mmCIF file of C-alpha atoms in Angstrom:
data_model
loop_
_atom_site.group_PDB
_atom_site.id
_atom_site.type_symbol
_atom_site.label_atom_id
_atom_site.label_comp_id
_atom_site.label_asym_id
_atom_site.label_seq_id
_atom_site.Cartn_x
_atom_site.Cartn_y
_atom_site.Cartn_z
ATOM 1 C CA MET A 3 34.895 55.009 3.990
ATOM 2 C CA LEU A 4 37.261 53.309 6.697
ATOM 3 C CA GLY A 5 35.223 51.290 9.330
ATOM 4 C CA LYS A 6 32.100 51.388 7.731
ATOM 5 C CA LYS A 7 30.472 47.997 6.938
ATOM 6 C CA THR A 8 28.705 47.131 3.945
ATOM 7 C CA LYS A 9 25.164 45.951 3.834
ATOM 8 C CA PHE A 10 26.157 42.472 2.812
ATOM 9 C CA GLU A 11 28.553 42.290 5.864
ATOM 10 C CA LYS A 12 25.912 43.418 8.013
ATOM 11 C CA THR A 13 23.499 40.523 6.942
ATOM 12 C CA LYS A 14 23.802 37.295 8.955
ATOM 13 C CA ILE A 15 24.378 34.339 6.644
ATOM 14 C CA MET A 16 21.448 31.844 6.839
ATOM 15 C CA ASP A 17 22.429 28.471 7.710
ATOM 16 C CA TYR A 18 20.288 26.553 5.374
ATOM 17 C CA SER A 19 21.910 23.011 6.108
ATOM 18 C CA GLY A 20 20.950 23.484 9.667
ATOM 19 C CA PHE A 21 17.256 23.115 8.776
ATOM 20 C CA PHE A 22 17.724 19.736 7.452
ATOM 21 C CA THR A 23 20.492 18.259 9.564
ATOM 22 C CA GLY A 24 18.223 19.396 12.541
ATOM 23 C CA ALA A 25 15.169 17.681 10.882
ATOM 24 C CA LEU A 26 17.380 14.469 10.558
ATOM 25 C CA GLU A 27 18.597 14.668 14.190
ATOM 26 C CA ARG A 28 14.910 14.720 15.451
ATOM 27 C CA LEU A 29 14.037 11.608 13.540
ATOM 28 C CA HIS A 30 17.246 9.777 14.921
ATOM 29 C CA SER A 31 16.276 10.935 18.556
ATOM 30 C CA GLU A 32 12.726 9.479 18.094
ATOM 31 C CA ARG A 33 13.981 6.410 16.528
ATOM 32 C CA ARG A 34 12.263 7.099 13.506
ATOM 33 C CA TYR A 35 15.037 7.411 10.968
ATOM 34 C CA ARG A 36 14.519 5.119 8.061
ATOM 35 C CA VAL A 37 17.363 3.001 6.454
ATOM 36 C CA PHE A 38 16.704 1.067 3.207
ATOM 37 C CA ALA A 39 18.540 -2.115 2.295
ATOM 38 C CA ASP A 40 20.224 -2.063 -1.105
ATOM 39 C CA LEU A 41 18.681 -5.384 -2.778
ATOM 40 C CA GLU A 42 18.706 -6.884 -6.089
ATOM 41 C CA ARG A 43 15.790 -9.229 -6.719
ATOM 42 C CA ILE A 44 16.574 -11.978 -9.186
ATOM 43 C CA ALA A 45 13.937 -12.897 -11.659
ATOM 44 C CA GLY A 46 13.079 -16.589 -11.307
ATOM 45 C CA ARG A 47 14.439 -16.915 -7.940
ATOM 46 C CA PHE A 48 11.854 -14.930 -5.944
ATOM 47 C CA PRO A 49 11.700 -14.484 -2.800
ATOM 48 C CA HIS A 50 15.547 -14.862 -2.970
ATOM 49 C CA ALA A 51 17.585 -11.573 -3.684
ATOM 50 C CA VAL A 52 21.157 -10.433 -3.150
ATOM 51 C CA TRP A 53 21.682 -7.645 -0.335
ATOM 52 C CA HIS A 54 24.745 -5.543 -1.255
ATOM 53 C CA SER A 55 25.792 -5.142 2.341
ATOM 54 C CA PRO A 56 28.664 -3.018 3.640
ATOM 55 C CA ALA A 57 30.612 -6.358 3.724
ATOM 56 C CA GLY A 58 29.773 -7.312 0.324
ATOM 57 C CA PRO A 59 26.914 -9.142 -1.536
ATOM 58 C CA LYS A 60 25.086 -11.639 0.527
ATOM 59 C CA ASP A 61 22.034 -13.902 -0.417
ATOM 60 C CA VAL A 62 18.888 -13.145 1.486
ATOM 61 C CA VAL A 63 15.205 -14.129 1.541
ATOM 62 C CA ILE A 64 12.848 -11.243 1.037
ATOM 63 C CA TRP A 65 9.520 -11.665 3.689
ATOM 64 C CA CYS A 66 8.038 -8.265 3.172
ATOM 65 C CA SER A 67 7.276 -7.644 -0.546
ATOM 66 C CA ASN A 68 4.188 -6.191 -1.712
ATOM 67 C CA ASP A 69 4.744 -8.128 -4.817
ATOM 68 C CA TYR A 70 2.305 -10.422 -3.167
ATOM 69 C CA LEU A 71 1.944 -13.025 -5.841
ATOM 70 C CA GLY A 72 5.371 -12.712 -7.322
ATOM 71 C CA MET A 73 3.987 -11.409 -10.752
ATOM 72 C CA GLY A 74 6.907 -9.091 -11.182
ATOM 73 C CA GLN A 75 8.912 -12.146 -12.415
ATOM 74 C CA HIS A 76 5.947 -14.005 -14.178
ATOM 75 C CA PRO A 77 7.083 -14.973 -17.756
ATOM 76 C CA LYS A 78 3.990 -13.625 -19.379
ATOM 77 C CA VAL A 79 4.568 -10.155 -17.527
ATOM 78 C CA ILE A 80 8.204 -10.062 -18.456
ATOM 79 C CA GLY A 81 7.429 -10.943 -21.959
ATOM 80 C CA ALA A 82 4.806 -8.461 -22.524
ATOM 81 C CA MET A 83 7.087 -5.703 -21.267
ATOM 82 C CA ILE A 84 10.155 -6.778 -23.298
ATOM 83 C CA GLU A 85 7.945 -7.159 -26.467
ATOM 84 C CA THR A 86 6.495 -3.751 -26.177
ATOM 85 C CA ALA A 87 9.616 -2.086 -25.281
ATOM 86 C CA SER A 88 11.289 -3.451 -28.358
ATOM 87 C CA ARG A 89 8.202 -2.557 -30.549
ATOM 88 C CA MET A 90 7.376 0.936 -29.007
ATOM 89 C CA GLY A 91 10.405 2.180 -27.131
ATOM 90 C CA THR A 92 10.513 2.858 -23.198
ATOM 91 C CA GLY A 93 8.735 6.370 -22.752
ATOM 92 C CA ALA A 94 5.362 7.751 -22.925
ATOM 93 C CA GLY A 95 6.612 10.832 -24.680
ATOM 94 C CA GLY A 96 4.993 13.046 -22.032
ATOM 95 C CA THR A 97 1.682 13.686 -20.607
ATOM 96 C CA ARG A 98 -1.392 12.528 -22.342
ATOM 97 C CA ASN A 99 -2.582 16.076 -23.111
ATOM 98 C CA ILE A 100 0.725 16.166 -25.155
ATOM 99 C CA ALA A 101 1.675 12.990 -26.265
ATOM 100 C CA GLY A 102 -1.853 11.329 -26.558
ATOM 101 C CA ASN A 103 -2.891 7.927 -25.375
ATOM 102 C CA ASN A 104 -0.298 5.134 -26.074
ATOM 103 C CA HIS A 105 -2.364 2.111 -27.211
ATOM 104 C CA PRO A 106 -1.117 -0.175 -24.455
ATOM 105 C CA LEU A 107 -2.429 2.284 -22.003
ATOM 106 C CA VAL A 108 -5.938 2.360 -23.687
ATOM 107 C CA GLU A 109 -5.991 -1.350 -23.477
ATOM 108 C CA LEU A 110 -5.064 -1.535 -19.837
ATOM 109 C CA GLU A 111 -7.832 0.850 -19.019
ATOM 110 C CA ARG A 112 -10.317 -1.296 -20.664
ATOM 111 C CA GLU A 113 -8.818 -4.335 -18.880
ATOM 112 C CA LEU A 114 -9.377 -2.532 -15.691
ATOM 113 C CA ALA A 115 -13.000 -1.480 -16.170
ATOM 114 C CA ASP A 116 -13.853 -4.993 -17.134
ATOM 115 C CA LEU A 117 -11.938 -6.362 -13.966
ATOM 116 C CA HIS A 118 -14.268 -4.158 -11.765
ATOM 117 C CA LYS A 119 -17.353 -4.451 -14.070
ATOM 118 C CA LYS A 120 -17.486 -0.751 -14.461
ATOM 119 C CA GLU A 121 -17.865 1.689 -17.444
ATOM 120 C CA ALA A 122 -14.500 3.135 -17.471
ATOM 121 C CA ALA A 123 -11.108 3.393 -15.751
ATOM 122 C CA LEU A 124 -8.367 6.004 -15.409
ATOM 123 C CA VAL A 125 -4.760 5.198 -14.765
ATOM 124 C CA PHE A 126 -2.343 7.370 -12.804
ATOM 125 C CA THR A 127 1.435 7.105 -12.179
ATOM 126 C CA SER A 128 0.936 5.471 -8.763
ATOM 127 C CA GLY A 129 -1.569 4.330 -6.303
ATOM 128 C CA TYR A 130 -0.701 7.190 -4.041
ATOM 129 C CA VAL A 131 -1.465 9.673 -6.801
ATOM 130 C CA SER A 132 -4.777 7.965 -7.666
ATOM 131 C CA ASN A 133 -6.035 8.257 -4.286
ATOM 132 C CA GLU A 134 -4.652 11.897 -3.584
ATOM 133 C CA THR A 135 -5.968 13.030 -7.044
ATOM 134 C CA GLY A 136 -8.967 10.976 -7.158
ATOM 135 C CA ILE A 137 -10.561 11.826 -3.706
ATOM 136 C CA SER A 138 -9.717 15.555 -3.843
ATOM 137 C CA THR A 139 -11.062 16.139 -7.336
ATOM 138 C CA LEU A 140 -14.352 14.155 -6.800
ATOM 139 C CA ALA A 141 -15.148 15.964 -3.631
ATOM 140 C CA LYS A 142 -14.306 19.312 -5.296
ATOM 141 C CA LEU A 143 -16.756 18.558 -8.214
ATOM 142 C CA MET A 144 -19.583 18.253 -5.621
ATOM 143 C CA PRO A 145 -20.525 21.465 -4.013
ATOM 144 C CA ASN A 146 -20.546 21.463 -0.169
ATOM 145 C CA CYS A 147 -19.545 17.810 -0.192
ATOM 146 C CA LEU A 148 -18.953 16.125 3.372
ATOM 147 C CA ILE A 149 -16.434 13.332 3.079
ATOM 148 C CA LEU A 150 -16.555 10.523 5.796
ATOM 149 C CA SER A 151 -13.374 8.698 6.171
ATOM 150 C CA ASP A 152 -12.123 5.699 8.235
ATOM 151 C CA ALA A 153 -9.785 6.591 10.992
ATOM 152 C CA TRP A 154 -7.226 4.003 9.740
ATOM 153 C CA ASN A 155 -7.172 5.216 6.069
ATOM 154 C CA HIS A 156 -3.852 5.252 4.094
ATOM 155 C CA ASN A 157 -1.935 8.381 3.953
ATOM 156 C CA SER A 158 -2.697 8.909 0.388
ATOM 157 C CA MET A 159 -6.393 9.031 1.178
ATOM 158 C CA ILE A 160 -5.810 11.367 4.009
ATOM 159 C CA GLU A 161 -3.943 13.544 1.760
ATOM 160 C CA GLY A 162 -6.880 13.617 -0.914
ATOM 161 C CA VAL A 163 -9.291 14.534 1.907
ATOM 162 C CA ARG A 164 -7.159 17.098 3.017
ATOM 163 C CA GLN A 165 -6.619 18.593 -0.522
ATOM 164 C CA ALA A 166 -10.250 18.589 -1.211
ATOM 165 C CA HIS A 167 -10.634 21.591 1.140
ATOM 166 C CA CYS A 168 -14.212 20.453 2.353
ATOM 167 C CA GLU A 169 -15.688 19.389 5.518
ATOM 168 C CA LYS A 170 -14.517 15.996 6.696
ATOM 169 C CA GLN A 171 -15.805 13.626 9.498
ATOM 170 C CA ILE A 172 -13.615 10.791 10.744
ATOM 171 C CA PHE A 173 -15.381 7.627 11.740
ATOM 172 C CA ARG A 174 -13.995 5.267 14.118
ATOM 173 C CA HIS A 175 -12.384 2.303 12.335
ATOM 174 C CA ASN A 176 -14.802 -0.178 10.858
ATOM 175 C CA ASP A 177 -17.347 1.293 13.256
ATOM 176 C CA MET A 178 -20.900 1.137 11.595
ATOM 177 C CA ALA A 179 -22.748 2.637 14.290
ATOM 178 C CA HIS A 180 -20.441 5.389 14.413
ATOM 179 C CA LEU A 181 -20.666 5.818 10.696
ATOM 180 C CA GLU A 182 -24.450 5.758 10.606
ATOM 181 C CA GLN A 183 -24.554 8.321 13.370
ATOM 182 C CA LEU A 184 -22.537 10.884 11.253
ATOM 183 C CA LEU A 185 -24.661 10.077 8.163
ATOM 184 C CA ALA A 186 -28.003 10.579 10.017
ATOM 185 C CA ALA A 187 -26.825 13.949 11.303
ATOM 186 C CA ALA A 188 -25.794 15.210 7.902
ATOM 187 C CA ASP A 189 -28.365 17.064 5.504
ATOM 188 C CA PRO A 190 -29.941 14.481 3.331
ATOM 189 C CA ALA A 191 -29.808 16.897 0.479
ATOM 190 C CA ARG A 192 -25.857 17.278 1.010
ATOM 191 C CA PRO A 193 -23.407 15.296 -1.166
ATOM 192 C CA LYS A 194 -21.684 12.808 0.913
ATOM 193 C CA LEU A 195 -18.663 10.794 0.012
ATOM 194 C CA ILE A 196 -17.643 7.682 2.278
ATOM 195 C CA VAL A 197 -13.869 6.781 1.720
ATOM 196 C CA PHE A 198 -12.279 3.440 3.166
ATOM 197 C CA GLU A 199 -10.169 0.642 2.336
ATOM 198 C CA SER A 200 -11.100 -2.860 1.690
ATOM 199 C CA LEU A 201 -8.151 -4.355 3.362
ATOM 200 C CA TYR A 202 -6.112 -2.454 5.959
ATOM 201 C CA SER A 203 -2.418 -3.416 5.278
ATOM 202 C CA MET A 204 -0.651 -3.138 8.682
ATOM 203 C CA ASP A 205 -3.240 -5.194 10.631
ATOM 204 C CA GLY A 206 -4.493 -7.283 8.004
ATOM 205 C CA ASP A 207 -8.184 -6.728 8.761
ATOM 206 C CA VAL A 208 -10.964 -6.169 6.315
ATOM 207 C CA SER A 209 -13.719 -3.571 6.079
ATOM 208 C CA PRO A 210 -17.683 -4.668 6.183
ATOM 209 C CA VAL A 211 -17.966 -3.514 2.550
ATOM 210 C CA SER A 212 -21.724 -4.622 2.358
ATOM 211 C CA ARG A 213 -22.658 -2.967 5.429
ATOM 212 C CA ILE A 214 -21.159 0.314 4.351
ATOM 213 C CA CYS A 215 -22.937 0.048 1.245
ATOM 214 C CA ASP A 216 -26.150 -0.406 3.032
ATOM 215 C CA LEU A 217 -25.438 2.736 4.844
ATOM 216 C CA ALA A 218 -24.619 4.663 1.784
ATOM 217 C CA GLU A 219 -27.556 3.708 -0.042
ATOM 218 C CA ARG A 220 -29.937 4.271 3.126
ATOM 219 C CA TYR A 221 -28.444 8.026 3.608
ATOM 220 C CA GLY A 222 -27.705 8.726 -0.202
ATOM 221 C CA ALA A 223 -23.862 8.743 -0.127
ATOM 222 C CA MET A 224 -21.268 7.811 -2.583
ATOM 223 C CA THR A 225 -18.814 5.163 -1.920
ATOM 224 C CA TYR A 226 -14.806 5.206 -2.742
ATOM 225 C CA ILE A 227 -13.110 2.031 -1.795
ATOM 226 C CA ASP A 228 -9.165 1.628 -1.735
ATOM 227 C CA GLU A 229 -8.595 -2.022 -3.088
ATOM 228 C CA VAL A 230 -4.891 -1.680 -3.400
ATOM 229 C CA HIS A 231 -4.059 -4.534 -0.880
ATOM 230 C CA ALA A 232 -6.801 -6.820 -2.343
ATOM 231 C CA VAL A 233 -6.800 -6.562 -6.064
ATOM 232 C CA GLY A 234 -5.407 -9.637 -7.969
ATOM 233 C CA MET A 235 -5.674 -11.719 -4.639
ATOM 234 C CA TYR A 236 -9.293 -11.844 -3.688
ATOM 235 C CA GLY A 237 -12.433 -12.533 -5.692
ATOM 236 C CA PRO A 238 -13.032 -15.006 -8.466
ATOM 237 C CA ARG A 239 -11.097 -12.879 -11.036
ATOM 238 C CA GLY A 240 -8.891 -11.144 -8.542
ATOM 239 C CA GLY A 241 -11.358 -7.904 -8.427
ATOM 240 C CA GLY A 242 -10.766 -7.539 -4.521
ATOM 241 C CA ILE A 243 -12.625 -7.820 -1.417
ATOM 242 C CA SER A 244 -15.711 -5.937 -3.216
ATOM 243 C CA GLU A 245 -15.661 -8.820 -5.688
ATOM 244 C CA ARG A 246 -15.315 -11.347 -3.047
ATOM 245 C CA ASP A 247 -18.188 -10.010 -1.136
ATOM 246 C CA GLY A 248 -20.461 -9.597 -4.136
ATOM 247 C CA ALA A 249 -20.731 -5.754 -3.701
ATOM 248 C CA THR A 250 -18.766 -4.600 -6.844
ATOM 249 C CA ASP A 251 -21.987 -3.033 -8.514
ATOM 250 C CA ARG A 252 -22.778 -1.043 -5.367
ATOM 251 C CA ILE A 253 -19.475 0.722 -4.988
ATOM 252 C CA ASP A 254 -19.108 3.991 -6.959
ATOM 253 C CA VAL A 255 -15.443 4.270 -7.411
ATOM 254 C CA ILE A 256 -12.999 1.603 -6.822
ATOM 255 C CA GLU A 257 -9.323 2.403 -6.828
ATOM 256 C CA GLY A 258 -6.378 0.057 -7.004
ATOM 257 C CA THR A 259 -2.777 -0.300 -7.815
ATOM 258 C CA LEU A 260 -0.768 -2.181 -10.428
ATOM 259 C CA ALA A 261 2.369 -2.228 -8.071
ATOM 260 C CA LYS A 262 1.339 -5.096 -5.594
ATOM 261 C CA ALA A 263 -0.359 -8.167 -6.851
ATOM 262 C CA PHE A 264 0.066 -7.149 -10.419
ATOM 263 C CA GLY A 265 3.718 -6.905 -10.103
ATOM 264 C CA CYS A 266 4.176 -3.481 -12.030
ATOM 265 C CA LEU A 267 3.780 0.318 -11.495
ATOM 266 C CA GLY A 268 0.731 2.564 -11.338
ATOM 267 C CA GLY A 269 -2.598 3.244 -9.782
ATOM 268 C CA TYR A 270 -6.180 3.670 -11.137
ATOM 269 C CA ILE A 271 -9.722 4.477 -10.328
ATOM 270 C CA ALA A 272 -12.804 2.695 -12.051
ATOM 271 C CA GLY A 273 -16.382 3.865 -12.106
ATOM 272 C CA SER A 274 -19.058 5.362 -14.349
ATOM 273 C CA LYS A 275 -18.160 6.895 -17.655
ATOM 274 C CA ALA A 276 -19.188 10.375 -16.628
ATOM 275 C CA LEU A 277 -17.198 10.209 -13.240
ATOM 276 C CA ILE A 278 -14.067 9.063 -14.940
ATOM 277 C CA ASP A 279 -14.314 11.414 -17.539
ATOM 278 C CA ALA A 280 -14.719 14.338 -15.036
ATOM 279 C CA VAL A 281 -11.586 13.239 -13.180
ATOM 280 C CA ARG A 282 -9.749 13.148 -16.420
ATOM 281 C CA SER A 283 -10.736 16.633 -17.143
ATOM 282 C CA TYR A 284 -10.289 18.144 -13.879
ATOM 283 C CA ALA A 285 -7.525 16.365 -11.960
ATOM 284 C CA PRO A 286 -4.047 18.304 -11.913
ATOM 285 C CA GLY A 287 -2.589 15.052 -10.662
ATOM 286 C CA PHE A 288 -3.477 13.273 -13.922
ATOM 287 C CA ILE A 289 -3.482 16.271 -16.421
ATOM 288 C CA PHE A 290 0.215 17.493 -15.681
ATOM 289 C CA THR A 291 1.901 14.192 -15.165
ATOM 290 C CA THR A 292 3.640 12.055 -17.737
ATOM 291 C CA ALA A 293 1.728 9.019 -18.721
ATOM 292 C CA LEU A 294 2.828 5.432 -17.673
ATOM 293 C CA PRO A 295 5.092 3.901 -20.399
ATOM 294 C CA PRO A 296 3.799 1.575 -22.917
ATOM 295 C CA PRO A 297 5.912 -1.388 -21.489
ATOM 296 C CA VAL A 298 4.801 -0.894 -18.071
ATOM 297 C CA CYS A 299 0.998 -0.844 -19.434
ATOM 298 C CA ALA A 300 1.367 -3.896 -21.499
ATOM 299 C CA ALA A 301 3.067 -5.767 -18.461
ATOM 300 C CA ALA A 302 0.372 -4.671 -16.147
ATOM 301 C CA THR A 303 -2.411 -5.764 -18.712
ATOM 302 C CA ALA A 304 -0.692 -9.283 -19.004
ATOM 303 C CA ALA A 305 -0.762 -9.647 -15.238
ATOM 304 C CA ILE A 306 -4.488 -8.688 -14.942
ATOM 305 C CA ARG A 307 -5.511 -10.967 -17.749
ATOM 306 C CA HIS A 308 -3.629 -13.791 -16.323
ATOM 307 C CA LEU A 309 -5.108 -13.481 -12.658
ATOM 308 C CA LYS A 310 -8.626 -13.088 -14.169
ATOM 309 C CA ASN A 311 -8.185 -16.780 -15.359
ATOM 310 C CA SER A 312 -5.795 -18.303 -12.866
ATOM 311 C CA SER A 313 -6.732 -19.179 -9.313
ATOM 312 C CA PHE A 314 -3.752 -21.015 -8.695
ATOM 313 C CA GLU A 315 -1.560 -18.022 -7.474
ATOM 314 C CA ARG A 316 -4.522 -16.843 -4.944
ATOM 315 C CA GLU A 317 -4.879 -20.353 -3.629
ATOM 316 C CA ARG A 318 -1.337 -20.913 -3.069
ATOM 317 C CA HIS A 319 -0.992 -17.551 -1.669
ATOM 318 C CA GLN A 320 -3.643 -18.212 0.906
ATOM 319 C CA ASP A 321 -2.271 -21.621 1.845
ATOM 320 C CA ARG A 322 1.290 -20.081 2.415
ATOM 321 C CA ALA A 323 -0.038 -17.371 4.649
ATOM 322 C CA ALA A 324 -2.174 -19.697 6.671
ATOM 323 C CA ARG A 325 0.913 -22.026 7.344
ATOM 324 C CA THR A 326 3.146 -19.165 8.168
ATOM 325 C CA LYS A 327 0.670 -17.958 10.824
ATOM 326 C CA ALA A 328 0.431 -21.362 12.278
ATOM 327 C CA VAL A 329 4.175 -22.010 12.278
ATOM 328 C CA LEU A 330 4.969 -18.868 13.866
ATOM 329 C CA SER A 331 2.039 -19.037 16.305
ATOM 330 C CA ALA A 332 3.292 -22.652 17.343
ATOM 331 C CA ALA A 333 6.482 -21.068 17.971
ATOM 332 C CA ALA A 334 5.034 -18.834 20.688
ATOM 333 C CA LEU A 335 5.772 -15.821 18.572
ATOM 334 C CA PRO A 336 3.418 -12.821 19.051
ATOM 335 C CA VAL A 337 1.600 -13.000 15.828
ATOM 336 C CA MET A 338 -1.366 -10.357 15.544
ATOM 337 C CA VAL A 339 -4.617 -11.751 14.772
ATOM 338 C CA SER A 340 -5.390 -11.168 10.902
ATOM 339 C CA GLU A 341 -7.839 -12.556 8.629
ATOM 340 C CA THR A 342 -5.903 -11.872 5.516
ATOM 341 C CA HIS A 343 -2.395 -12.605 4.007
ATOM 342 C CA ILE A 344 -0.804 -10.026 6.104
ATOM 343 C CA VAL A 345 1.319 -11.550 8.941
ATOM 344 C CA PRO A 346 1.952 -8.924 11.489
ATOM 345 C CA VAL A 347 4.368 -9.703 14.638
ATOM 346 C CA PHE A 348 4.086 -7.471 17.432
ATOM 347 C CA VAL A 349 7.101 -5.837 18.998
ATOM 348 C CA GLY A 350 5.846 -2.675 20.580
ATOM 349 C CA ASP A 351 9.097 -0.639 20.613
ATOM 350 C CA PRO A 352 10.692 1.225 17.775
ATOM 351 C CA GLU A 353 14.361 0.670 18.677
ATOM 352 C CA LEU A 354 13.925 -3.149 19.381
ATOM 353 C CA CYS A 355 11.796 -3.402 15.911
ATOM 354 C CA LYS A 356 14.812 -1.934 14.123
ATOM 355 C CA GLN A 357 17.174 -4.224 15.984
ATOM 356 C CA ALA A 358 14.989 -7.310 15.270
ATOM 357 C CA SER A 359 15.129 -6.303 11.594
ATOM 358 C CA ASP A 360 18.945 -5.647 11.617
ATOM 359 C CA LEU A 361 19.696 -8.960 13.250
ATOM 360 C CA LEU A 362 17.323 -11.051 10.968
ATOM 361 C CA LEU A 363 19.197 -9.519 7.958
ATOM 362 C CA THR A 364 22.847 -9.616 9.057
ATOM 363 C CA GLU A 365 22.584 -13.022 11.236
ATOM 364 C CA HIS A 366 19.939 -14.910 9.288
ATOM 365 C CA GLY A 367 19.827 -13.612 5.734
ATOM 366 C CA ILE A 368 15.986 -12.689 6.314
ATOM 367 C CA TYR A 369 14.848 -9.263 5.081
ATOM 368 C CA ILE A 370 11.856 -7.695 6.962
ATOM 369 C CA GLN A 371 11.466 -4.026 7.037
ATOM 370 C CA PRO A 372 10.496 -2.719 10.602
ATOM 371 C CA ILE A 373 7.167 -0.797 10.867
ATOM 372 C CA ASN A 374 7.362 2.201 13.105
ATOM 373 C CA TYR A 375 5.526 5.523 13.593
ATOM 374 C CA PRO A 376 3.904 7.047 11.817
ATOM 375 C CA THR A 377 3.055 4.323 9.600
ATOM 376 C CA VAL A 378 1.542 2.522 12.778
ATOM 377 C CA PRO A 379 0.790 4.101 16.157
ATOM 378 C CA LYS A 380 3.596 4.664 18.670
ATOM 379 C CA GLY A 381 3.650 1.480 20.915
ATOM 380 C CA SER A 382 2.373 -0.632 18.273
ATOM 381 C CA GLU A 383 5.620 -1.221 16.172
ATOM 382 C CA ARG A 384 5.825 -4.601 14.206
ATOM 383 C CA LEU A 385 7.330 -6.744 11.762
ATOM 384 C CA ARG A 386 4.959 -7.212 8.893
ATOM 385 C CA ILE A 387 5.438 -10.354 7.256
ATOM 386 C CA THR A 388 4.001 -11.095 3.830
ATOM 387 C CA PRO A 389 4.323 -14.618 2.402
ATOM 388 C CA SER A 390 4.085 -15.419 -1.181
ATOM 389 C CA PRO A 391 3.204 -18.367 -3.236
ATOM 390 C CA TYR A 392 7.098 -18.990 -3.627
ATOM 391 C CA HIS A 393 7.801 -19.309 0.234
ATOM 392 C CA GLU A 394 8.199 -23.007 0.505
ATOM 393 C CA ASP A 395 7.824 -24.904 3.878
ATOM 394 C CA ARG A 396 11.470 -24.988 4.661
ATOM 395 C CA LEU A 397 11.577 -21.057 4.248
ATOM 396 C CA ILE A 398 8.787 -20.839 6.676
ATOM 397 C CA ASP A 399 10.299 -22.978 9.242
ATOM 398 C CA ALA A 400 13.450 -21.083 8.952
ATOM 399 C CA LEU A 401 11.915 -17.862 9.305
ATOM 400 C CA ALA A 402 10.200 -19.243 12.706
ATOM 401 C CA GLU A 403 13.547 -20.439 14.105
ATOM 402 C CA ALA A 404 15.346 -17.029 13.131
ATOM 403 C CA LEU A 405 12.682 -15.142 14.755
ATOM 404 C CA VAL A 406 12.598 -17.185 18.052
ATOM 405 C CA ASP A 407 16.234 -16.535 18.153
ATOM 406 C CA VAL A 408 16.128 -12.804 17.468
ATOM 407 C CA TRP A 409 13.214 -12.725 20.335
ATOM 408 C CA GLN A 410 15.579 -14.446 22.905
ATOM 409 C CA ARG A 411 18.454 -12.428 22.105
ATOM 410 C CA LEU A 412 16.651 -8.946 22.277
ATOM 411 C CA GLY A 413 14.800 -10.189 25.545
ATOM 412 C CA LEU A 414 11.491 -9.763 23.632
ATOM 413 C CA PRO A 415 8.367 -11.619 25.265
ATOM 414 C CA LEU A 416 6.874 -14.727 23.706
ATOM 415 C CA LYS A 417 3.184 -15.646 24.024
ATOM 416 C CA GLU A 418 2.297 -16.466 27.713
ATOM 417 C CA ARG A 419 -0.174 -19.175 26.687
ATOM 418 C CA ALA A 420 2.367 -20.930 24.640
ATOM 419 C CA LEU A 421 4.920 -20.789 27.290
ATOM 420 C CA ALA A 422 2.514 -22.003 29.831
ATOM 421 C CA ALA A 423 1.650 -24.961 27.409
ATOM 422 C CA GLU A 424 5.433 -25.990 27.444
#
């Protein structure tokens, strides 16, 4: 009929793309939009890499890799991956429920259980998934569980706690008095799970593992420690801070990653046979996810075995981290206090932090990704530097010179004490 509109014509067309562009505009306005450099790492030349910049390829030095020990390029690790891929192919064939356990994965889990002196271990596709799935599954299996979580825990742990759908209480970062206060107020008969990290990677500080274990034993709580930034690098065999502090046998669940010091991919938890079997049997993040491919498992196993027996990488790594801190501090740069291998340099402004990162890359051939909110609180933006055993003296000296140049060009403050001494 003339003049009559159809139902379709009356319906307003939804602007779906507006949701996404609006969300991106908010990130830009808050100076939180993230830009990733196109990098090509060259095996045998770490920490050197090729940056595929808008102007073409350019050689750069990487100063913020979480491949802390350079194991991603180690001949044993590469050799194990190539040999296994040639023999078994590249893929896992599906979830373990469908494809079964590929044998290199079985060997990897045995190696991880031995590393942490536990009865069993379970491998996931990433450290994020192992935390998210491990924490939520464990808590759900304990009726009326109370989770006590450190305030600075990683997002993966926060998500695991959230998905557990049980009561949580946040204790102030590394504050044992506050943790004990919360534990003492809880019903002694109630299941309790304390979740914390061994090494907090943005500030480089370490948790009081033994004191947390003391409280857990006193108040009947389980302990779950995230060792992702410590495995391979601390302890006589690379078992992490818990091994270094002699507390391995006091921790109920040790979570770690294969993607940092071990130079590969994947995450895991280690604990008692019953605990690991329960997570294996109930965790959706394990049951419905494709298993790690055999070549990756073999490479990770090779890295773990090497670092169990070799202390050279750990000792050299600590030496390089100490020298980097000393050289940057001597140059009056605002190096934040850190007792570990993490070297944070304070900026305190998201836009200036991004500008500093850009200048280092474009003008000095140094790649350091800016660390802004929500990874760190607003006002605490920083450059997070992670030396490796392969960062020679000349690279450390060049880093200090470049940072001083950038600080001066951006008008960023140097340390007052150092300036006064001059």
